[in-house]
Short mmCIF file of N, CA and C in Angstrom, two decimals:
data_model
loop_
_atom_site.label_atom_id
_atom_site.label_comp_id
_atom_site.label_asym_id
_atom_site.label_seq_id
_atom_site.Cartn_x
_atom_site.Cartn_y
_atom_site.Cartn_z
N UNK A 8 0.83 -1.15 -0.16
CA UNK A 8 0.12 -0.06 -0.13
C UNK A 8 0.96 1.31 -0.06
N UNK A 9 1.99 1.11 0.44
CA UNK A 9 3.17 2.37 0.39
C UNK A 9 3.10 3.02 -0.86
N UNK A 10 3.01 2.40 -1.98
CA UNK A 10 3.19 2.67 -3.06
C UNK A 10 2.13 3.67 -3.85
N UNK A 11 1.10 3.71 -2.90
CA UNK A 11 -0.07 4.77 -3.44
C UNK A 11 0.52 6.25 -3.09
N UNK A 12 0.24 6.94 -3.80
CA UNK A 12 0.66 8.43 -3.79
C UNK A 12 -0.09 9.43 -3.58
N UNK A 13 -1.15 9.02 -3.03
CA UNK A 13 -2.21 9.99 -2.88
C UNK A 13 -2.38 10.68 -1.32
N UNK A 14 -2.13 11.47 -1.17
CA UNK A 14 -2.15 12.09 0.23
C UNK A 14 -3.79 11.98 0.75
N UNK A 15 -4.79 12.14 0.04
CA UNK A 15 -5.98 11.94 0.41
C UNK A 15 -6.23 10.20 1.07
N UNK A 16 -5.68 9.64 0.19
CA UNK A 16 -5.94 8.19 0.35
C UNK A 16 -5.49 8.05 1.68
N UNK A 17 -4.27 8.40 1.91
CA UNK A 17 -3.62 8.00 3.46
C UNK A 17 -4.42 8.81 4.49
N UNK A 18 -4.79 10.12 4.05
CA UNK A 18 -5.48 10.49 5.33
C UNK A 18 -6.81 10.09 5.84
N UNK A 19 -7.50 9.65 4.73
CA UNK A 19 -8.77 8.78 4.74
C UNK A 19 -8.63 7.54 5.57
N UNK A 20 -7.52 6.61 5.03
CA UNK A 20 -7.12 5.55 5.89
C UNK A 20 -6.94 5.70 7.21
N UNK A 21 -5.89 7.15 7.36
CA UNK A 21 -5.56 7.32 8.90
C UNK A 21 -7.04 7.76 9.87
N UNK A 22 -7.75 8.62 9.21
CA UNK A 22 -9.03 8.61 9.99
C UNK A 22 -9.70 7.93 10.52
N UNK A 23 -10.17 6.81 9.03
CA UNK A 23 -10.52 5.24 9.66
C UNK A 23 -10.10 4.54 10.79
N UNK A 24 -8.53 4.64 10.63
CA UNK A 24 -7.89 3.81 11.71
C UNK A 24 -7.97 4.57 13.12
N UNK A 25 -8.04 5.83 12.99
CA UNK A 25 -8.56 6.63 14.41
C UNK A 25 -9.70 6.19 14.98
N UNK A 26 -10.78 6.19 14.15
CA UNK A 26 -11.92 5.91 14.54
C UNK A 26 -12.33 4.68 15.33
N UNK A 27 -11.42 3.44 14.54
CA UNK A 27 -11.34 2.30 15.09
C UNK A 27 -10.35 1.84 16.19
N UNK A 28 -9.99 3.16 16.81
CA UNK A 28 -8.80 3.08 17.77
C UNK A 28 -7.52 2.54 17.34
N UNK A 29 -7.09 2.27 15.94
CA UNK A 29 -5.82 1.66 15.59
C UNK A 29 -4.93 2.84 15.49
N UNK A 30 -4.42 3.39 16.74
CA UNK A 30 -3.79 4.61 16.76
C UNK A 30 -2.30 4.60 16.18
N UNK A 31 -1.68 3.15 16.18
CA UNK A 31 -0.46 3.22 15.75
C UNK A 31 -0.56 2.83 14.22
N UNK A 32 -1.34 2.35 13.58
CA UNK A 32 -1.47 2.55 12.34
C UNK A 32 -1.92 3.84 11.66
N UNK A 33 -2.82 4.35 12.62
CA UNK A 33 -3.22 5.75 11.88
C UNK A 33 -2.13 6.78 12.05
N UNK A 34 -1.28 6.81 12.97
CA UNK A 34 -0.04 7.33 12.95
C UNK A 34 0.94 7.34 11.83
N UNK A 35 0.75 5.98 11.39
CA UNK A 35 1.68 5.67 9.86
C UNK A 35 1.00 6.28 8.73
N UNK A 36 -0.39 6.27 8.77
CA UNK A 36 -0.84 6.71 7.49
C UNK A 36 -0.99 8.37 7.71
N UNK A 37 -1.16 9.10 8.50
CA UNK A 37 -0.92 10.41 8.55
C UNK A 37 0.75 10.72 8.18
N UNK A 38 1.50 10.22 8.85
CA UNK A 38 2.90 10.50 8.26
C UNK A 38 2.98 10.12 7.08
N UNK A 39 2.51 9.20 6.30
CA UNK A 39 2.15 8.98 4.79
C UNK A 39 1.90 10.22 4.06
N UNK A 40 0.86 10.58 4.64
CA UNK A 40 0.01 11.99 3.85
C UNK A 40 1.18 12.93 4.24
N UNK A 41 1.85 13.18 5.04
CA UNK A 41 2.78 14.11 5.28
C UNK A 41 4.14 14.14 4.82
N UNK A 42 4.37 13.03 4.09
CA UNK A 42 5.38 12.76 3.14
C UNK A 42 5.13 13.06 1.82
N UNK A 43 3.87 13.13 1.55
CA UNK A 43 3.49 13.41 0.29
C UNK A 43 2.92 14.73 0.01
N UNK A 44 2.29 15.42 1.34
CA UNK A 44 2.15 16.70 1.31
C UNK A 44 2.42 17.25 2.66
N UNK A 45 3.88 17.88 2.80
CA UNK A 45 4.28 18.33 4.12
C UNK A 45 3.48 19.51 4.70
N UNK A 46 2.94 20.04 4.13
CA UNK A 46 1.89 21.18 4.45
C UNK A 46 0.54 20.95 5.15
N UNK A 47 -0.01 19.58 5.14
CA UNK A 47 -1.13 19.13 5.28
C UNK A 47 -1.72 19.23 6.82
N UNK A 48 -2.31 20.56 6.96
CA UNK A 48 -2.83 20.81 8.19
C UNK A 48 -3.71 19.68 8.98
N UNK A 49 -4.39 19.22 8.20
CA UNK A 49 -5.35 18.34 8.87
C UNK A 49 -4.62 17.03 9.20
N UNK A 50 -3.53 16.28 8.60
CA UNK A 50 -2.71 15.26 9.04
C UNK A 50 -2.17 15.65 10.09
N UNK A 51 -1.57 16.82 10.23
CA UNK A 51 -0.60 17.23 11.29
C UNK A 51 -1.67 17.38 12.54
N UNK A 52 -2.90 17.78 12.30
CA UNK A 52 -3.55 17.73 13.93
C UNK A 52 -3.83 16.32 14.10
N UNK A 53 -4.39 15.88 13.27
CA UNK A 53 -4.94 14.39 13.79
C UNK A 53 -3.94 13.26 14.42
N UNK A 54 -2.48 13.58 13.81
CA UNK A 54 -1.50 13.19 14.41
C UNK A 54 -1.21 13.55 15.72
N UNK A 55 -1.45 14.72 15.88
CA UNK A 55 -1.15 15.02 17.34
C UNK A 55 -2.12 14.73 18.13
N UNK A 56 -3.56 14.43 17.84
CA UNK A 56 -4.50 13.65 18.45
C UNK A 56 -4.03 12.53 18.98
N UNK A 57 -3.71 11.37 17.78
CA UNK A 57 -3.29 10.52 18.15
C UNK A 57 -2.34 10.15 19.20
N UNK A 58 -1.13 10.95 19.12
CA UNK A 58 0.00 11.06 20.28
C UNK A 58 -0.67 11.52 21.54
N UNK A 59 -1.61 12.37 21.38
CA UNK A 59 -2.11 12.63 22.82
C UNK A 59 -2.92 11.52 23.38
N UNK A 60 -3.91 10.78 22.59
CA UNK A 60 -4.50 9.68 22.95
C UNK A 60 -3.52 8.60 23.41
N UNK A 61 -2.61 8.50 23.09
CA UNK A 61 -1.52 7.43 23.51
C UNK A 61 -0.75 7.88 24.70
N UNK A 62 -1.10 9.21 24.94
CA UNK A 62 -0.26 9.83 26.34
C UNK A 62 1.35 10.29 25.87
N UNK A 63 1.39 10.34 24.44
CA UNK A 63 2.80 11.06 24.19
C UNK A 63 2.79 12.35 23.93
N UNK A 64 2.91 13.06 25.38
CA UNK A 64 2.55 14.53 25.19
C UNK A 64 3.65 15.16 24.46
N UNK A 65 4.97 15.22 24.37
CA UNK A 65 5.79 15.72 23.76
C UNK A 65 5.55 15.69 22.14
N UNK A 66 5.34 14.57 21.82
CA UNK A 66 4.91 14.26 20.25
C UNK A 66 3.64 14.99 19.87
N UNK A 67 2.83 14.95 20.68
CA UNK A 67 1.51 15.63 20.22
C UNK A 67 1.73 17.33 20.37
N UNK A 68 2.56 17.66 21.55
CA UNK A 68 2.52 18.88 21.37
C UNK A 68 3.59 19.69 20.09
N UNK A 69 4.42 18.55 19.68
CA UNK A 69 5.17 18.95 18.47
C UNK A 69 4.45 19.18 17.15
N UNK A 70 3.19 18.41 17.14
CA UNK A 70 2.55 18.30 15.95
C UNK A 70 1.33 19.38 16.10
N UNK A 71 0.61 19.67 17.36
CA UNK A 71 -0.19 20.67 17.54
C UNK A 71 0.52 21.95 17.17
N UNK A 72 1.89 22.22 17.42
CA UNK A 72 2.77 23.40 17.19
C UNK A 72 2.90 23.58 15.56
N UNK A 73 3.34 22.55 14.86
CA UNK A 73 3.43 22.67 13.58
C UNK A 73 2.33 22.76 12.64
N UNK A 74 1.11 22.16 13.22
CA UNK A 74 -0.38 22.59 12.67
C UNK A 74 -0.79 23.99 12.89
N UNK A 75 -0.39 24.55 13.94
CA UNK A 75 -0.79 25.77 14.23
C UNK A 75 -0.02 26.89 13.43
N UNK A 76 1.34 26.67 13.06
CA UNK A 76 2.18 27.25 12.04
C UNK A 76 1.63 27.19 10.99
N UNK A 77 0.67 26.24 10.34
CA UNK A 77 0.32 26.38 9.10
C UNK A 77 -1.20 27.34 9.09
N UNK A 78 -2.14 26.80 10.27
CA UNK A 78 -3.05 27.64 10.15
C UNK A 78 -3.10 27.92 11.79
N UNK A 79 -2.86 29.43 11.87
CA UNK A 79 -2.53 30.07 13.31
C UNK A 79 -4.18 30.08 13.92
#
């Protein structure tokens, strides 16, 4: 699946994984989205939310900060 070069595909898959509480897989999907579109605000925000839900607060803060730099 990593051969798919569509950031919207990976974002949608990440959202689905988040909805099903498969946060590690969701994180990988959001990171793939960001590899294809480095300024994807929604992927950054959702990545932060996943890290927050996993109690990885420093990672969550990093991604919330990056997202806020895209959309203050």
